[in-house]
mmCIF file of C-alpha atoms and ligand atoms in Angstrom:
data_model
loop_
_atom_site.group_PDB
_atom_site.id
_atom_site.type_symbol
_atom_site.label_atom_id
_atom_site.label_comp_id
_atom_site.label_asym_id
_atom_site.label_seq_id
_atom_site.Cartn_x
_atom_site.Cartn_y
_atom_site.Cartn_z
ATOM 1 C CA UNK A 1 82.211 120.024 39.005
ATOM 2 C CA UNK A 2 80.842 118.354 42.364
ATOM 3 C CA UNK A 3 81.599 119.075 45.430
ATOM 4 C CA UNK A 4 83.381 117.357 48.076
ATOM 5 C CA UNK A 5 80.967 117.475 51.322
ATOM 6 C CA UNK A 6 77.755 116.010 52.224
ATOM 7 C CA UNK A 7 76.203 115.869 55.362
ATOM 8 C CA UNK A 8 74.220 112.563 56.903
ATOM 9 C CA UNK A 9 72.814 111.278 60.544
ATOM 10 C CA UNK A 10 72.790 108.279 61.764
ATOM 11 C CA UNK A 11 68.813 107.833 63.101
ATOM 12 C CA UNK A 12 67.147 107.011 66.586
ATOM 13 C CA UNK A 13 66.475 103.490 65.509
ATOM 14 C CA UNK A 14 70.484 102.633 64.987
ATOM 15 C CA UNK A 15 71.731 104.376 67.387
ATOM 16 C CA UNK A 16 68.821 102.967 69.999
ATOM 17 C CA UNK A 17 70.482 100.307 68.749
ATOM 18 C CA UNK A 18 73.883 100.473 69.836
ATOM 19 C CA UNK A 19 74.691 100.488 65.789
ATOM 20 C CA UNK A 20 76.542 104.167 65.671
ATOM 21 C CA UNK A 21 79.884 103.615 66.261
ATOM 22 C CA UNK A 22 80.221 100.355 63.884
ATOM 23 C CA UNK A 23 78.411 102.538 61.504
ATOM 24 C CA UNK A 24 81.181 105.629 62.124
ATOM 25 C CA UNK A 25 83.794 102.754 61.360
ATOM 26 C CA UNK A 26 82.037 102.034 57.909
ATOM 27 C CA UNK A 27 81.855 105.765 57.045
ATOM 28 C CA UNK A 28 85.422 106.003 57.656
ATOM 29 C CA UNK A 29 87.142 102.982 56.233
ATOM 30 C CA UNK A 30 84.698 104.312 52.955
ATOM 31 C CA UNK A 31 87.189 107.017 52.792
ATOM 32 C CA UNK A 32 85.553 110.342 54.657
ATOM 33 C CA UNK A 33 86.596 112.590 56.769
ATOM 34 C CA UNK A 34 84.172 113.564 59.612
ATOM 35 C CA UNK A 35 84.006 117.164 60.128
ATOM 36 C CA UNK A 36 81.813 117.754 61.959
ATOM 37 C CA UNK A 37 79.791 115.600 64.551
ATOM 38 C CA UNK A 38 77.502 115.587 68.102
ATOM 39 C CA UNK A 39 75.014 113.682 69.578
ATOM 40 C CA UNK A 40 71.971 116.071 69.879
ATOM 41 C CA UNK A 41 67.866 115.524 69.784
ATOM 42 C CA UNK A 42 65.315 116.783 67.053
ATOM 43 C CA UNK A 43 61.950 117.913 68.010
ATOM 44 C CA UNK A 44 59.019 117.431 66.270
ATOM 45 C CA UNK A 45 58.549 121.352 65.118
ATOM 46 C CA UNK A 46 62.636 120.331 63.902
ATOM 47 C CA UNK A 47 62.095 117.088 62.803
ATOM 48 C CA UNK A 48 59.425 118.668 60.394
ATOM 49 C CA UNK A 49 61.275 121.521 59.201
ATOM 50 C CA UNK A 50 64.431 119.646 58.293
ATOM 51 C CA UNK A 51 61.698 117.416 56.001
ATOM 52 C CA UNK A 52 59.612 119.810 54.909
ATOM 53 C CA UNK A 53 60.274 119.079 51.516
ATOM 54 C CA UNK A 54 58.610 115.996 52.738
ATOM 55 C CA UNK A 55 55.541 117.865 54.031
ATOM 56 C CA UNK A 56 52.097 116.775 51.828
ATOM 57 C CA UNK A 57 53.994 113.185 51.539
ATOM 58 C CA UNK A 58 51.503 110.491 53.270
ATOM 59 C CA UNK A 59 54.671 109.737 55.732
ATOM 60 C CA UNK A 60 55.237 112.827 56.633
ATOM 61 C CA UNK A 61 53.333 112.605 60.305
ATOM 62 C CA UNK A 62 54.812 109.006 60.715
ATOM 63 C CA UNK A 63 58.589 109.994 59.782
ATOM 64 C CA UNK A 64 59.026 113.550 61.791
ATOM 65 C CA UNK A 65 57.429 111.705 65.128
ATOM 66 C CA UNK A 66 59.955 109.046 64.231
ATOM 67 C CA UNK A 67 63.291 111.425 63.758
ATOM 68 C CA UNK A 68 62.183 113.686 66.920
ATOM 69 C CA UNK A 69 61.656 110.043 68.890
ATOM 70 C CA UNK A 70 65.448 109.575 70.459
ATOM 71 C CA UNK A 71 68.564 110.898 69.964
ATOM 72 C CA UNK A 72 70.759 111.067 66.425
ATOM 73 C CA UNK A 73 74.151 111.715 65.891
ATOM 74 C CA UNK A 74 73.979 114.187 62.498
ATOM 75 C CA UNK A 75 77.859 115.047 60.518
ATOM 76 C CA UNK A 76 79.292 116.916 58.312
ATOM 77 C CA UNK A 77 81.542 114.834 55.992
ATOM 78 C CA UNK A 78 84.372 115.383 53.449
ATOM 79 C CA UNK A 79 85.613 113.024 50.571
ATOM 80 C CA UNK A 80 85.885 113.625 47.110
ATOM 81 C CA UNK A 81 82.704 113.889 44.846
ATOM 82 C CA UNK A 82 80.553 112.738 48.584
ATOM 83 C CA UNK A 83 77.249 113.599 48.106
ATOM 84 C CA UNK A 84 77.205 110.546 44.965
ATOM 85 C CA UNK A 85 79.492 108.457 46.586
ATOM 86 C CA UNK A 86 78.274 108.240 49.675
ATOM 87 C CA UNK A 87 74.573 107.813 48.648
ATOM 88 C CA UNK A 88 76.133 104.353 47.261
ATOM 89 C CA UNK A 89 77.379 103.452 50.987
ATOM 90 C CA UNK A 90 74.512 104.111 52.632
ATOM 91 C CA UNK A 91 72.148 102.315 49.839
ATOM 92 C CA UNK A 92 68.434 102.113 48.482
ATOM 93 C CA UNK A 93 65.870 103.849 50.973
ATOM 94 C CA UNK A 94 63.757 100.715 51.341
ATOM 95 C CA UNK A 95 67.084 98.321 53.180
ATOM 96 C CA UNK A 96 65.002 95.772 51.207
ATOM 97 C CA UNK A 97 66.586 96.802 47.726
ATOM 98 C CA UNK A 98 69.617 97.866 49.470
ATOM 99 C CA UNK A 99 72.753 96.829 48.276
ATOM 100 C CA UNK A 100 74.613 93.810 49.860
ATOM 101 C CA UNK A 101 77.116 95.369 52.138
ATOM 102 C CA UNK A 102 75.703 99.137 52.413
ATOM 103 C CA UNK A 103 74.361 100.090 55.831
ATOM 104 C CA UNK A 104 70.803 100.512 55.082
ATOM 105 C CA UNK A 105 71.660 96.477 54.447
ATOM 106 C CA UNK A 106 73.629 95.636 57.139
ATOM 107 C CA UNK A 107 71.277 97.960 60.303
ATOM 108 C CA UNK A 108 68.249 99.633 58.568
ATOM 109 C CA UNK A 109 64.890 98.009 60.386
ATOM 110 C CA UNK A 110 62.071 99.147 57.596
ATOM 111 C CA UNK A 111 62.118 101.395 54.777
ATOM 112 C CA UNK A 112 60.396 104.782 57.729
ATOM 113 C CA UNK A 113 63.385 103.266 59.734
ATOM 114 C CA UNK A 114 66.203 102.713 58.027
ATOM 115 C CA UNK A 115 68.986 103.995 60.436
ATOM 116 C CA UNK A 116 70.859 107.273 58.000
ATOM 117 C CA UNK A 117 70.485 110.075 55.914
ATOM 118 C CA UNK A 118 72.715 111.056 53.397
ATOM 119 C CA UNK A 119 72.301 114.725 51.460
ATOM 120 C CA UNK A 120 70.666 114.634 47.637
ATOM 121 C CA UNK A 121 72.696 117.404 46.477
ATOM 122 C CA UNK A 122 75.161 119.485 46.823
ATOM 123 C CA UNK A 123 72.991 122.587 47.323
ATOM 124 C CA UNK A 124 71.135 120.085 50.291
ATOM 125 C CA UNK A 125 74.265 119.019 51.603
ATOM 126 C CA UNK A 126 75.519 122.801 52.088
ATOM 127 C CA UNK A 127 71.504 123.438 53.820
ATOM 128 C CA UNK A 128 71.535 120.691 56.130
ATOM 129 C CA UNK A 129 75.114 121.019 57.287
ATOM 130 C CA UNK A 130 73.957 124.712 58.288
ATOM 131 C CA UNK A 131 70.430 123.123 59.844
ATOM 132 C CA UNK A 132 72.616 121.819 62.730
ATOM 133 C CA UNK A 133 76.098 123.255 62.322
ATOM 134 C CA UNK A 134 76.075 127.266 61.626
ATOM 135 C CA UNK A 135 79.518 127.921 62.269
ATOM 136 C CA UNK A 136 80.127 125.286 59.739
ATOM 137 C CA UNK A 137 83.001 128.049 59.256
ATOM 138 C CA UNK A 138 85.009 127.309 61.468
ATOM 139 C CA UNK A 139 85.652 123.080 60.727
HETATM 140 N N1 LIG B 201 60.441 107.591 53.967
HETATM 141 C C1 LIG B 201 59.404 106.512 54.009
HETATM 142 N N2 LIG B 201 58.266 106.242 53.609
HETATM 143 C C2 LIG B 201 58.817 105.903 52.303
HETATM 144 C C3 LIG B 201 59.988 107.034 52.206
HETATM 145 C C4 LIG B 201 60.510 106.936 53.034
HETATM 146 O O1 LIG B 201 59.310 106.783 55.728
HETATM 147 O O2 LIG B 201 57.913 105.420 51.509
HETATM 148 C C5 LIG B 201 61.086 108.043 54.642
HETATM 149 C C6 LIG B 201 62.945 107.616 55.159
HETATM 150 O O3 LIG B 201 63.378 107.343 55.802
HETATM 151 C C7 LIG B 201 63.879 108.281 54.293
HETATM 152 C C8 LIG B 201 63.171 110.089 54.065
HETATM 153 O O4 LIG B 201 61.674 109.607 54.587
HETATM 154 O O5 LIG B 201 64.933 107.847 54.823
HETATM 155 C C9 LIG B 201 62.844 110.457 53.382
HETATM 156 O O6 LIG B 201 62.461 110.502 52.186
HETATM 157 P P1 LIG B 201 63.262 110.218 50.841
HETATM 158 O O7 LIG B 201 62.727 109.260 49.713
HETATM 159 O O8 LIG B 201 64.152 111.296 51.378
HETATM 160 O O9 LIG B 201 64.666 108.694 50.815
HETATM 161 P P2 LIG B 201 66.296 109.097 51.240
HETATM 162 O O10 LIG B 201 67.112 110.268 50.410
HETATM 163 O O11 LIG B 201 66.472 109.356 52.942
HETATM 164 O O12 LIG B 201 67.122 107.614 50.994
HETATM 165 MG MG1 LIG B 202 65.973 112.234 50.996
#
């Protein structure tokens, strides 16, 4: 059975462009409840840990430099079928391929600076949520 939580973070391009509020509004209007949220930073080392699954990929160095370049807004979200429904709301990784009306179509600048993260499985949602909110049981 699909879980009811996912993890997201608004990335430095979207936070820097002043789109945090507009993105949160879209997330809430799509029926997701914000369980936990903060504005914070990742060091290059922490960004490397978060994206460790991609460490052999050619974009890894650029990605971890970018993800540590400015503030981010990580969140744990709740909704039925959360992981799949949230991936639909954000759209494809490359904004050129993202469907009309998706967050990445509206706000992403490039395949790298693509505005927002969304977990790809229930298991990763749990791991990624704990990466930022160690005390999530309280929420
Ligand atoms: N990324 C990139 N170049 C690529 C593919 C991905 O810079 O060719 C970045 C992009 O920011 C993406 C992140 O790496 O969101 C993680 O890649 P993944 O394939 O997991 O995409 P996502 O799950 O975020 O859609
Ligand atoms: Mg991914």
